[in-house]
Tab-separated table of C-alpha atoms and ligand atoms in Angstrom:
chain	number	residue	atom	x	y	z
A	1	MET	CA	18.200	22.839	-9.788
A	2	SER	CA	20.062	25.105	-7.752
A	3	ASN	CA	19.335	22.995	-4.585
A	4	PRO	CA	22.223	21.182	-4.142
A	5	LEU	CA	20.565	18.192	-2.220
A	6	ALA	CA	17.867	18.009	-5.131
A	7	SER	CA	20.706	18.430	-7.828
A	8	ASP	CA	22.340	15.181	-6.141
A	9	LEU	CA	19.707	12.950	-5.722
A	10	ASN	CA	18.831	13.438	-9.073
A	11	ALA	CA	22.156	12.994	-10.642
A	12	MET	CA	21.943	9.617	-8.495
A	13	ARG	CA	18.812	8.712	-9.235
A	14	GLN	CA	20.101	9.003	-13.063
A	15	ALA	CA	22.987	7.232	-12.155
A	16	MET	CA	20.976	4.405	-10.597
A	17	GLU	CA	18.314	3.979	-13.473
A	18	ARG	CA	20.956	3.721	-16.006
A	19	THR	CA	21.982	0.464	-14.197
A	20	ALA	CA	18.354	-0.651	-14.927
A	21	ASN	CA	17.919	-4.155	-15.823
A	22	PRO	CA	14.624	-5.629	-14.890
A	23	GLY	CA	14.734	-8.899	-15.986
A	24	ARG	CA	12.139	-11.616	-16.856
A	25	PHE	CA	9.537	-10.573	-14.372
A	26	ALA	CA	9.360	-7.567	-16.117
A	27	GLN	CA	5.863	-5.939	-16.578
A	28	ALA	CA	4.465	-5.450	-19.743
A	29	PHE	CA	1.221	-3.413	-18.896
A	30	HIS	CA	1.862	-2.472	-15.204
A	31	LEU	CA	3.549	0.847	-13.732
A	32	VAL	CA	6.419	-0.026	-12.628
A	33	PRO	CA	9.537	1.843	-11.668
A	34	PRO	CA	12.572	1.783	-13.537
A	35	VAL	CA	14.889	0.396	-11.104
A	36	GLY	CA	14.625	0.155	-6.958
A	37	TRP	CA	11.332	0.772	-4.926
A	38	LEU	CA	7.519	1.539	-5.494
A	39	ASN	CA	4.870	1.978	-3.275
A	40	ASP	CA	1.859	4.264	-3.049
A	41	PRO	CA	0.098	5.609	-6.152
A	42	ASN	CA	0.105	9.579	-5.591
A	43	GLY	CA	-1.076	12.322	-7.548
A	44	LEU	CA	-3.178	10.785	-9.658
A	45	CYS	CA	-5.332	12.935	-12.328
A	46	GLN	CA	-5.735	13.733	-15.708
A	47	LEU	CA	-4.919	16.622	-17.654
A	48	GLY	CA	-5.921	17.522	-21.023
A	49	ASP	CA	-5.117	14.178	-23.222
A	50	THR	CA	-2.947	12.990	-20.087
A	51	TYR	CA	-3.137	10.889	-17.652
A	52	HIS	CA	-0.325	11.431	-14.959
A	53	ALA	CA	0.422	8.903	-12.097
A	54	PHE	CA	2.854	9.705	-9.460
A	55	PHE	CA	4.470	6.877	-6.926
A	56	GLN	CA	6.523	7.072	-3.840
A	57	TYR	CA	9.844	6.027	-5.340
A	58	SER	CA	13.105	5.128	-3.380
A	59	PRO	CA	15.962	4.169	-6.404
A	60	PHE	CA	18.422	4.033	-4.302
A	61	SER	CA	17.369	-0.009	-2.940
A	62	ALA	CA	15.336	-2.365	-3.903
A	63	GLU	CA	14.261	-3.088	-0.476
A	64	GLY	CA	12.893	0.907	-0.494
A	65	GLY	CA	14.564	4.074	1.309
A	66	VAL	CA	14.668	7.731	1.028
A	67	LYS	CA	10.948	8.730	-0.459
A	68	MET	CA	10.327	10.924	-3.853
A	69	TRP	CA	7.765	11.419	-6.180
A	70	GLY	CA	8.327	9.442	-9.707
A	71	HIS	CA	6.213	10.062	-12.316
A	72	CYS	CA	4.243	8.482	-15.129
A	73	THR	CA	2.191	9.263	-17.841
A	74	SER	CA	-0.250	7.632	-20.181
A	75	HIS	CA	-2.915	8.314	-22.897
A	76	ASP	CA	-4.961	5.030	-22.384
A	77	MET	CA	-4.254	4.023	-18.662
A	78	VAL	CA	-2.741	0.654	-19.766
A	79	ARG	CA	0.849	2.327	-21.752
A	80	TRP	CA	2.921	4.203	-19.090
A	81	THR	CA	5.740	6.500	-20.118
A	82	TYR	CA	8.416	6.791	-17.495
A	83	GLU	CA	8.806	10.836	-16.949
A	84	GLY	CA	11.518	11.016	-14.327
A	85	THR	CA	11.063	12.369	-10.633
A	86	ALA	CA	9.108	14.806	-10.108
A	87	LEU	CA	9.760	15.839	-6.426
A	88	TYR	CA	12.546	15.947	-4.361
A	89	PRO	CA	13.242	15.908	-0.823
A	90	ASP	CA	15.028	18.424	-0.457
A	91	GLN	CA	13.616	21.473	1.924
A	92	PRO	CA	13.216	21.956	5.610
A	93	VAL	CA	9.884	20.334	5.588
A	94	ASP	CA	10.388	17.486	3.281
A	95	VAL	CA	13.580	16.194	3.897
A	96	GLY	CA	12.822	13.225	5.218
A	97	GLY	CA	10.535	11.909	2.527
A	98	VAL	CA	8.175	13.319	-0.301
A	99	TYR	CA	5.081	10.986	1.400
A	100	SER	CA	1.960	10.536	-0.065
A	101	GLY	CA	-0.345	12.698	-1.523
A	102	SER	CA	-2.873	13.782	-4.012
A	103	ALA	CA	-3.404	15.917	-6.937
A	104	TYR	CA	-6.342	18.594	-7.540
A	105	VAL	CA	-6.595	19.855	-11.149
A	106	GLU	CA	-8.131	23.342	-11.697
A	107	ASP	CA	-7.932	25.422	-14.479
A	108	GLY	CA	-4.895	23.653	-15.909
A	109	VAL	CA	-3.138	23.486	-12.962
A	110	MET	CA	-2.408	20.729	-10.419
A	111	HIS	CA	-2.874	21.438	-6.781
A	112	ILE	CA	-0.864	18.843	-5.493
A	113	PHE	CA	-0.755	18.715	-1.445
A	114	TYR	CA	1.624	15.677	0.087
A	115	THR	CA	2.954	15.068	3.581
A	116	GLY	CA	6.761	16.306	4.126
A	117	ASN	CA	7.856	14.247	6.253
A	118	VAL	CA	10.874	14.912	8.842
A	119	LYS	CA	12.040	12.847	11.449
A	120	ARG	CA	13.862	15.318	14.492
A	121	GLU	CA	16.503	13.467	16.940
A	122	ASP	CA	16.684	16.987	18.380
A	123	ALA	CA	12.751	16.315	19.898
A	124	TYR	CA	12.769	15.141	23.951
A	125	GLY	CA	12.516	11.499	23.628
A	126	TYR	CA	11.657	11.835	20.154
A	127	ASP	CA	9.692	7.893	19.198
A	128	TYR	CA	8.873	9.203	15.883
A	129	VAL	CA	5.283	8.647	16.749
A	130	ASN	CA	4.339	11.032	19.790
A	131	ALA	CA	7.871	13.033	19.320
A	132	GLY	CA	10.451	13.760	16.674
A	133	ARG	CA	8.093	13.237	13.826
A	134	GLU	CA	7.140	16.376	11.896
A	135	ALA	CA	3.830	15.695	9.403
A	136	ASN	CA	3.752	19.176	7.165
A	137	THR	CA	0.924	19.395	4.849
A	138	VAL	CA	2.607	20.920	1.614
A	139	HIS	CA	1.312	22.552	-1.336
A	140	VAL	CA	3.126	22.595	-4.878
A	141	THR	CA	1.535	23.603	-8.094
A	142	SER	CA	2.347	22.008	-11.917
A	143	THR	CA	1.123	22.548	-14.781
A	144	ASP	CA	2.849	19.634	-16.416
A	145	GLY	CA	3.735	17.159	-13.671
A	146	ASN	CA	7.501	17.968	-14.646
A	147	THR	CA	8.307	21.598	-13.103
A	148	PHE	CA	6.626	22.672	-9.916
A	149	GLY	CA	6.372	26.081	-7.875
A	150	PRO	CA	7.580	26.452	-4.559
A	151	LYS	CA	6.780	24.213	-2.092
A	152	LYS	CA	4.379	26.044	0.543
A	153	LEU	CA	3.611	24.644	3.859
A	154	VAL	CA	-0.072	25.102	4.454
A	155	MET	CA	-0.573	23.110	7.996
A	156	ALA	CA	2.024	21.616	10.603
A	157	ASN	CA	1.343	19.483	13.826
A	158	ALA	CA	0.052	21.788	15.540
A	159	ASP	CA	-2.551	22.157	13.209
A	160	TYR	CA	-3.671	18.906	14.056
A	161	PRO	CA	-5.906	17.846	17.195
A	162	GLY	CA	-4.049	17.621	20.339
A	163	ASP	CA	-4.966	13.880	20.568
A	164	ASP	CA	-3.463	12.858	17.829
A	165	THR	CA	0.168	11.400	17.684
A	166	GLU	CA	2.903	12.705	14.974
A	167	HIS	CA	0.615	10.250	12.179
A	168	VAL	CA	-1.016	12.519	10.397
A	169	ARG	CA	-0.443	12.330	6.589
A	170	ASP	CA	-1.591	11.491	2.839
A	171	PRO	CA	-3.831	14.295	1.977
A	172	LYS	CA	-6.421	13.368	-0.770
A	173	VAL	CA	-8.325	16.942	-1.912
A	174	TRP	CA	-11.333	17.974	-3.793
A	175	ARG	CA	-13.926	20.522	-4.208
A	176	ASP	CA	-17.439	20.912	-3.491
A	177	GLY	CA	-18.977	24.096	-4.434
A	178	ASP	CA	-17.271	27.055	-3.390
A	179	THR	CA	-15.473	25.056	-1.025
A	180	TYR	CA	-12.366	22.642	-0.950
A	181	TYR	CA	-11.598	19.495	1.320
A	182	MET	CA	-9.108	17.562	2.641
A	183	VAL	CA	-8.993	14.315	4.405
A	184	GLN	CA	-6.072	13.231	5.933
A	185	GLY	CA	-5.203	9.775	7.896
A	186	ALA	CA	-4.393	9.837	11.612
A	187	ARG	CA	-3.508	8.002	14.896
A	188	LYS	CA	-4.630	8.789	17.873
A	189	LYS	CA	-2.287	8.637	21.469
A	190	ASP	CA	-4.728	6.193	22.442
A	191	ASP	CA	-4.190	4.125	19.191
A	192	THR	CA	-7.049	4.350	17.197
A	193	GLY	CA	-7.375	5.502	13.312
A	194	GLU	CA	-9.129	8.221	12.254
A	195	VAL	CA	-9.585	10.358	9.379
A	196	LEU	CA	-9.331	14.243	9.977
A	197	VAL	CA	-11.390	16.530	7.571
A	198	PHE	CA	-10.132	19.859	6.660
A	199	SER	CA	-12.093	22.865	4.525
A	200	SER	CA	-10.446	25.682	2.861
A	201	PRO	CA	-12.101	28.218	1.000
A	202	ASP	CA	-8.938	28.835	-1.096
A	203	LEU	CA	-6.363	25.814	-0.955
A	204	GLU	CA	-4.117	27.622	1.546
A	205	ARG	CA	-5.820	28.241	4.738
A	206	TRP	CA	-7.182	25.409	6.206
A	207	GLU	CA	-9.445	24.040	8.866
A	208	LEU	CA	-10.187	21.400	10.626
A	209	CYS	CA	-13.999	20.678	9.928
A	210	ASN	CA	-14.707	16.763	11.440
A	211	ARG	CA	-12.969	13.860	12.829
A	212	ILE	CA	-14.201	10.179	11.728
A	213	THR	CA	-13.777	7.161	12.976
A	214	SER	CA	-15.987	3.306	13.377
A	215	ASN	CA	-17.966	2.889	15.992
A	216	THR	CA	-15.591	0.521	17.265
A	217	ARG	CA	-11.954	1.013	17.187
A	218	PHE	CA	-10.576	-0.517	13.873
A	219	GLY	CA	-7.329	-0.669	14.229
A	220	TYR	CA	-4.284	1.801	15.172
A	221	MET	CA	-3.452	4.081	12.325
A	222	TRP	CA	-5.203	4.920	9.018
A	223	GLU	CA	-3.445	5.683	5.998
A	224	CYS	CA	-4.590	6.714	2.786
A	225	PRO	CA	-7.791	7.921	2.662
A	226	ASP	CA	-9.769	8.857	0.062
A	227	TYR	CA	-13.768	10.233	-0.396
A	228	PHE	CA	-15.371	9.868	-3.321
A	229	GLU	CA	-19.255	9.648	-4.306
A	230	LEU	CA	-20.734	7.343	-6.985
A	231	ALA	CA	-24.230	7.656	-8.832
A	232	ASP	CA	-25.837	3.844	-8.278
A	233	THR	CA	-26.353	2.727	-11.620
A	234	GLY	CA	-28.783	-0.269	-10.520
A	235	GLU	CA	-31.515	0.021	-12.671
A	236	PHE	CA	-34.217	1.124	-9.930
A	237	ALA	CA	-31.641	2.619	-7.480
A	238	ASN	CA	-32.247	6.058	-9.586
A	239	GLY	CA	-28.722	7.440	-9.586
A	240	ALA	CA	-28.836	7.343	-5.784
A	241	ILE	CA	-25.644	8.683	-4.376
A	242	VAL	CA	-23.511	6.278	-2.473
A	243	LYS	CA	-20.402	7.677	-0.479
A	244	VAL	CA	-17.669	5.921	0.203
A	245	LEU	CA	-14.620	6.756	2.092
A	246	SER	CA	-11.432	4.301	1.615
A	247	VAL	CA	-9.043	3.571	4.068
A	248	SER	CA	-5.518	1.220	4.834
A	249	PRO	CA	-6.145	0.595	8.244
A	250	GLN	CA	-3.182	-0.822	9.956
A	251	GLY	CA	-3.332	-3.019	13.385
A	252	LEU	CA	-5.798	-5.000	12.734
A	253	HIS	CA	-5.886	-8.528	14.634
A	254	GLY	CA	-7.981	-11.540	15.917
A	255	GLY	CA	-10.762	-13.635	14.085
A	256	ASP	CA	-10.725	-13.347	10.301
A	257	TRP	CA	-8.126	-10.986	10.202
A	258	ASP	CA	-5.121	-13.166	11.692
A	259	ARG	CA	-5.338	-15.293	8.249
A	260	ARG	CA	-5.471	-11.585	6.076
A	261	ASN	CA	-2.597	-9.684	5.038
A	262	VAL	CA	-0.585	-7.738	8.027
A	263	TYR	CA	-2.308	-4.573	6.845
A	264	GLN	CA	-5.775	-4.080	5.474
A	265	SER	CA	-7.286	-1.447	2.617
A	266	GLY	CA	-11.109	-1.227	1.977
A	267	TYR	CA	-14.165	1.587	2.131
A	268	PHE	CA	-16.734	2.009	4.428
A	269	VAL	CA	-20.276	3.314	2.835
A	270	LEU	CA	-20.531	6.462	4.725
A	271	LEU	CA	-23.968	8.411	5.588
A	272	GLY	CA	-24.617	11.581	6.072
A	273	ASP	CA	-21.991	14.524	5.456
A	274	VAL	CA	-18.763	13.625	5.603
A	275	THR	CA	-17.573	17.341	6.635
A	276	GLN	CA	-20.032	17.210	9.533
A	277	THR	CA	-22.147	14.648	10.992
A	278	CYS	CA	-21.643	11.137	9.253
A	279	THR	CA	-21.702	7.314	10.117
A	280	LEU	CA	-19.942	4.128	8.847
A	281	LEU	CA	-21.354	0.830	7.460
A	282	PRO	CA	-19.492	-1.673	7.901
A	283	PHE	CA	-15.714	-2.209	6.467
A	284	ALA	CA	-15.755	-3.553	3.091
A	285	LEU	CA	-11.744	-4.940	1.449
A	286	TRP	CA	-11.102	-3.387	-1.249
A	287	ASP	CA	-9.402	-6.593	-2.497
A	288	ALA	CA	-8.861	-9.811	-0.424
A	289	GLY	CA	-5.595	-10.912	-2.525
A	290	PHE	CA	-1.601	-11.032	-0.950
A	291	ASP	CA	-0.745	-7.692	-2.533
A	292	PHE	CA	-2.745	-4.870	-2.344
A	293	TYR	CA	-2.462	-1.471	-0.378
A	294	ALA	CA	-2.985	2.274	-0.128
A	295	PRO	CA	-5.056	2.705	-3.193
A	296	GLN	CA	-5.802	6.460	-4.886
A	297	THR	CA	-8.361	7.353	-7.228
A	298	PHE	CA	-9.197	10.152	-9.455
A	299	GLN	CA	-12.254	11.072	-12.004
A	300	ALA	CA	-10.972	10.848	-15.432
A	301	ASP	CA	-12.652	13.893	-17.635
A	302	ASP	CA	-15.373	11.197	-19.100
A	303	GLY	CA	-16.549	11.048	-15.408
A	304	ARG	CA	-14.915	8.146	-14.607
A	305	ARG	CA	-13.789	6.898	-11.103
A	306	ILE	CA	-10.372	5.374	-11.587
A	307	LEU	CA	-8.727	3.606	-8.460
A	308	ILE	CA	-5.277	2.319	-8.748
A	309	GLY	CA	-4.047	0.452	-5.929
A	310	TRP	CA	-0.161	-0.606	-4.694
A	311	MET	CA	0.161	-4.027	-5.839
A	312	GLY	CA	2.683	-4.754	-2.622
A	313	MET	CA	2.352	-4.483	1.058
A	314	PRO	CA	4.225	-2.715	3.626
A	315	ASP	CA	6.039	-4.641	6.374
A	316	GLU	CA	5.247	-8.306	5.223
A	317	LYS	CA	8.006	-10.711	6.256
A	318	THR	CA	6.560	-14.073	5.405
A	319	TYR	CA	6.535	-13.687	1.255
A	320	THR	CA	8.666	-11.652	-0.811
A	321	ASN	CA	9.459	-10.902	-4.523
A	322	LEU	CA	11.648	-12.399	-6.879
A	323	THR	CA	12.216	-8.939	-8.373
A	324	VAL	CA	14.322	-8.071	-6.166
A	325	ARG	CA	17.333	-9.739	-7.283
A	326	ASP	CA	16.738	-8.098	-10.452
A	327	GLY	CA	16.688	-4.449	-8.826
A	328	TRP	CA	13.371	-3.742	-8.216
A	329	GLN	CA	10.251	-4.280	-6.586
A	330	HIS	CA	6.771	-3.320	-6.532
A	331	CYS	CA	3.736	-1.991	-9.302
A	332	PHE	CA	0.733	-0.919	-9.580
A	333	THR	CA	-2.348	-2.552	-10.168
A	334	ILE	CA	-4.331	-2.139	-13.397
A	335	PRO	CA	-6.534	0.984	-13.072
A	336	ARG	CA	-9.919	-0.004	-12.325
A	337	GLU	CA	-13.212	1.800	-12.808
A	338	VAL	CA	-15.242	1.969	-9.600
A	339	THR	CA	-18.853	1.940	-9.458
A	340	ALA	CA	-22.008	1.270	-7.469
A	341	ARG	CA	-25.020	-1.003	-8.220
A	342	TYR	CA	-27.309	-1.109	-5.366
A	343	GLY	CA	-25.258	-0.133	-2.826
A	344	ARG	CA	-22.468	-2.191	-3.670
A	345	VAL	CA	-19.282	-1.180	-5.169
A	346	LEU	CA	-17.726	-2.777	-7.980
A	347	GLN	CA	-13.882	-2.720	-9.157
A	348	TRP	CA	-13.498	-3.286	-13.526
A	349	PRO	CA	-10.328	-2.971	-15.498
A	350	VAL	CA	-10.352	-0.083	-17.483
A	351	ARG	CA	-12.425	-0.757	-20.439
A	352	GLU	CA	-9.016	0.697	-22.668
A	353	LEU	CA	-7.249	-2.577	-21.825
A	354	GLU	CA	-10.004	-4.674	-23.944
A	355	ASP	CA	-8.555	-2.815	-26.714
A	356	PHE	CA	-5.573	-4.752	-26.496
A	357	ARG	CA	-7.026	-8.438	-26.220
A	358	THR	CA	-6.387	-10.641	-29.266
A	359	ASN	CA	-6.758	-14.492	-30.309
A	360	LEU	CA	-10.084	-15.142	-28.724
A	361	ARG	CA	-10.340	-18.711	-27.858
A	362	GLU	CA	-13.980	-19.743	-26.218
A	363	GLN	CA	-15.402	-22.984	-25.121
A	364	GLU	CA	-17.735	-24.011	-22.889
A	365	GLY	CA	-16.635	-25.752	-18.755
A	366	ALA	CA	-13.098	-25.830	-19.786
A	367	ILE	CA	-9.950	-24.186	-21.436
A	368	ASP	CA	-5.848	-25.346	-21.699
A	369	ALA	CA	-3.241	-22.685	-22.577
A	370	GLU	CA	0.035	-22.699	-22.684
A	371	ASP	CA	2.578	-19.912	-22.641
A	372	THR	CA	0.239	-17.637	-21.308
A	373	LYS	CA	2.350	-14.672	-20.505
A	374	THR	CA	-0.318	-11.672	-20.553
A	375	PHE	CA	-3.787	-12.057	-20.885
A	376	ASP	CA	-7.096	-11.890	-19.902
A	377	LEU	CA	-9.722	-15.132	-19.317
A	378	LEU	CA	-13.415	-14.437	-18.421
A	379	ILE	CA	-15.501	-17.052	-17.153
A	380	ASP	CA	-19.240	-16.286	-16.889
A	381	ASP	CA	-22.604	-17.735	-16.811
A	382	ILE	CA	-20.976	-19.981	-13.977
A	383	ASP	CA	-23.285	-22.578	-11.609
A	384	PHE	CA	-21.746	-22.152	-8.545
A	385	ASP	CA	-22.987	-25.005	-7.033
A	386	GLN	CA	-20.410	-26.770	-8.868
A	387	PRO	CA	-16.812	-26.402	-8.106
A	388	LEU	CA	-14.564	-24.434	-9.624
A	389	THR	CA	-10.645	-24.589	-10.112
A	390	VAL	CA	-8.268	-22.047	-12.443
A	391	THR	CA	-4.289	-23.408	-12.322
A	392	LEU	CA	-1.719	-20.603	-13.135
A	393	ALA	CA	1.481	-21.856	-14.001
A	394	GLY	CA	0.878	-25.192	-12.486
A	395	GLN	CA	1.451	-23.009	-9.179
A	396	MET	CA	-1.182	-20.832	-8.610
A	397	GLN	CA	-4.855	-21.938	-7.845
A	398	LEU	CA	-8.137	-20.095	-7.845
A	399	THR	CA	-10.786	-22.374	-6.148
A	400	TRP	CA	-14.284	-21.801	-5.567
A	401	ARG	CA	-15.787	-24.307	-3.145
A	402	GLU	CA	-18.813	-24.573	-0.761
A	403	ARG	CA	-19.476	-20.883	-0.759
A	404	ARG	CA	-15.530	-19.971	-0.224
A	405	PHE	CA	-13.482	-18.452	-2.715
A	406	GLU	CA	-10.101	-19.372	-2.259
A	407	MET	CA	-6.377	-17.774	-3.993
A	408	ARG	CA	-4.029	-20.335	-3.349
A	409	PHE	CA	-0.312	-21.471	-4.014
A	410	LEU	CA	0.417	-24.887	-4.324
A	411	ASP	CA	4.656	-24.597	-3.490
A	412	GLU	CA	4.589	-22.553	-0.422
A	413	ASP	CA	8.732	-22.249	-0.288
A	414	MET	CA	10.177	-18.566	-0.810
A	415	GLU	CA	11.983	-19.535	-3.970
A	416	SER	CA	8.744	-20.701	-5.605
A	417	THR	CA	6.242	-18.948	-7.862
A	418	GLY	CA	4.200	-17.627	-4.848
A	419	ALA	CA	7.893	-16.616	-3.077
A	420	GLY	CA	6.098	-17.811	-0.199
A	421	ARG	CA	2.482	-16.322	-0.314
A	422	LYS	CA	0.565	-19.829	0.477
A	423	SER	CA	-3.239	-18.961	0.672
A	424	ARG	CA	-6.334	-15.776	1.102
A	425	PHE	CA	-9.763	-16.970	0.748
A	426	GLU	CA	-13.355	-15.064	1.470
A	427	TYR	CA	-16.753	-16.231	1.631
A	428	LEU	CA	-19.671	-15.601	-1.083
A	429	ASP	CA	-23.172	-16.028	-1.282
A	430	GLU	CA	-22.650	-17.307	-4.599
A	431	LEU	CA	-20.421	-17.106	-8.013
A	432	ARG	CA	-21.634	-15.752	-11.217
A	433	ASN	CA	-18.223	-14.775	-12.536
A	434	VAL	CA	-14.518	-14.638	-12.518
A	435	ARG	CA	-12.250	-12.207	-14.830
A	436	VAL	CA	-8.189	-12.885	-14.107
A	437	VAL	CA	-5.762	-10.366	-15.519
A	438	GLY	CA	-2.126	-12.026	-16.157
A	439	ASP	CA	1.014	-9.857	-16.535
A	440	MET	CA	4.307	-11.364	-16.381
A	441	SER	CA	4.969	-11.304	-12.725
A	442	SER	CA	1.028	-10.129	-11.704
A	443	VAL	CA	-2.281	-11.714	-11.628
A	444	GLU	CA	-5.739	-9.988	-10.718
A	445	VAL	CA	-8.652	-11.261	-9.912
A	446	PHE	CA	-12.350	-10.102	-10.265
A	447	VAL	CA	-15.376	-11.709	-8.675
A	448	ASN	CA	-18.725	-11.130	-9.466
A	449	ASP	CA	-18.653	-7.813	-11.779
A	450	GLY	CA	-15.642	-6.819	-8.934
A	451	GLU	CA	-17.669	-7.045	-6.047
A	452	LEU	CA	-14.054	-8.359	-4.461
A	453	THR	CA	-11.061	-8.851	-5.898
A	454	PHE	CA	-7.646	-10.839	-5.645
A	455	SER	CA	-4.294	-9.176	-6.563
A	456	SER	CA	-1.099	-11.237	-6.130
A	457	ARG	CA	2.535	-10.844	-7.944
A	458	TYR	CA	3.365	-13.902	-9.160
A	459	TYR	CA	7.046	-15.526	-10.495
A	460	PRO	CA	6.281	-18.442	-13.026
A	461	GLU	CA	8.926	-21.116	-14.179
A	462	HIS	CA	6.441	-21.756	-16.944
A	463	TYR	CA	3.447	-19.772	-18.097
A	464	SER	CA	0.385	-21.650	-18.581
A	465	LEU	CA	-3.313	-21.543	-17.687
A	466	SER	CA	-6.242	-24.356	-17.078
A	467	VAL	CA	-9.664	-23.993	-16.586
A	468	GLU	CA	-11.869	-26.664	-15.076
A	469	ALA	CA	-15.712	-25.161	-14.464
A	470	PRO	CA	-18.504	-27.394	-15.703
A	471	THR	CA	-20.990	-25.588	-18.123
A	472	ALA	CA	-19.749	-21.967	-17.599
A	473	GLN	CA	-18.692	-20.232	-20.635
A	474	VAL	CA	-14.778	-19.607	-20.779
A	475	HIS	CA	-12.919	-16.794	-22.897
A	476	LEU	CA	-9.834	-16.427	-22.871
A	477	TRP	CA	-7.571	-13.461	-25.070
A	478	ASP	CA	-3.854	-12.657	-25.143
A	479	LEU	CA	-3.093	-9.264	-24.002
A	480	GLU	CA	-0.949	-7.888	-26.338
A	481	VAL	CA	0.513	-4.289	-25.446
A	482	LYS	CA	3.698	-2.798	-27.079
A	483	ALA	CA	4.786	0.554	-25.760
B	1	FRU	C1	1.490	3.811	2.919
B	1	FRU	C2	2.354	5.302	3.449
B	1	FRU	C3	1.915	6.095	3.605
B	1	FRU	C4	3.123	7.327	3.596
B	1	FRU	C5	3.867	6.701	2.390
B	1	FRU	C6	5.414	6.800	2.952
B	1	FRU	O1	1.781	2.634	2.110
B	1	FRU	O2	3.247	4.636	4.603
B	1	FRU	O3	1.032	6.657	4.631
B	1	FRU	O4	2.745	8.775	3.419
B	1	FRU	O5	3.633	4.798	2.691
B	1	FRU	O6	6.060	6.154	1.671
């Protein structure tokens, strides 16, 4: 590496990683940073028989810092191997951080597009919103995720609409016919979030072709957009195409938003053409738990649409993660297969996870187990007129009562199992089944075949699990995941 900034960052990063000692909350099968801080999933793709996942990585502090792209690979999306750091902020176009982006694979080449973030003090009246921030769209190629060609600037602030602020970022690229498309998230000067859609004949020259926002203002910024189409699997849906625009909006207040997370992630089903004229159906949350943000999807070679979220929450002051004292913070969700059934979008853990199930216990109505460090729990045939309670580690309760599904921590103290987390809930018409996937310090709950999920970190003293679900069938497996 000839660039001194990159080579010094590389040496410092490796020195930090040598100090890593993740402690008792180390995850068994969730992608984690080796040390320091992780946020968004980036550049998710499959190349040959290898899945690649990059992540927003700040190795020098568990509380965040300079952003680079860490890199992991996997052959089953359950066991991840850390490969080192792929992209450093080492050029004038990205010196303030290699921010989020995506990978588009063609002919064995990963085309990575990301936001080169630059904060400039030499701009008059700089506030990093309307002045002083460069949001550079950078293109770089790789055939293995480890070595890269030169970073090429393909768009800069002047290429974005004049009524946007300098908050434009997180390119996600796909191809349709002979044309390439890209969505980016943006904040308009009137503090409205929107998605910009660009098209290109060659991945180099990009032109704005659409701007998408909701009918009424929905937050001030939409981060990490993604667009994909699903063939409806409903028996009588005849494979109808469901178009999904995923965004992470910031700045939602009032009504139900006040009891939810500081920022949200969800999707709009889109009617019309994403590149021309379209309308958005009402926003639906991807996940109603405490820790879920900035998801990204990719299509596996076998056709599955896979979604991975960041199991964390930016700018959250009321709760924390007890791993910070072990020098690391945050992880990814389990990769989830995304499907559509009768217009509803469903998430379900990748089927590969089921290969790691052992020690099945099955019972009707109730189950109690100890030492449930890594587990997969399925409750089905639920009579939704009956109450249901799942208690994890004696502290986290999942309850269903009077059409309300709730995830709640019994002790709300910052030092407790929930580390300050209190309650998240949503109202549902019915409850048919619940699946809970537990790792050492995380719980992911899939409700009604994955119509809604609740993801959360937790920090148990003692691991245990207890289910009360009158007349339902309860199936419990250990998950045994070894590297
Ligand atoms: C979302 C986000 C992105 C940005 C990245 C920086 O969490 O703010 O919009 O590219 O994180 O780490």
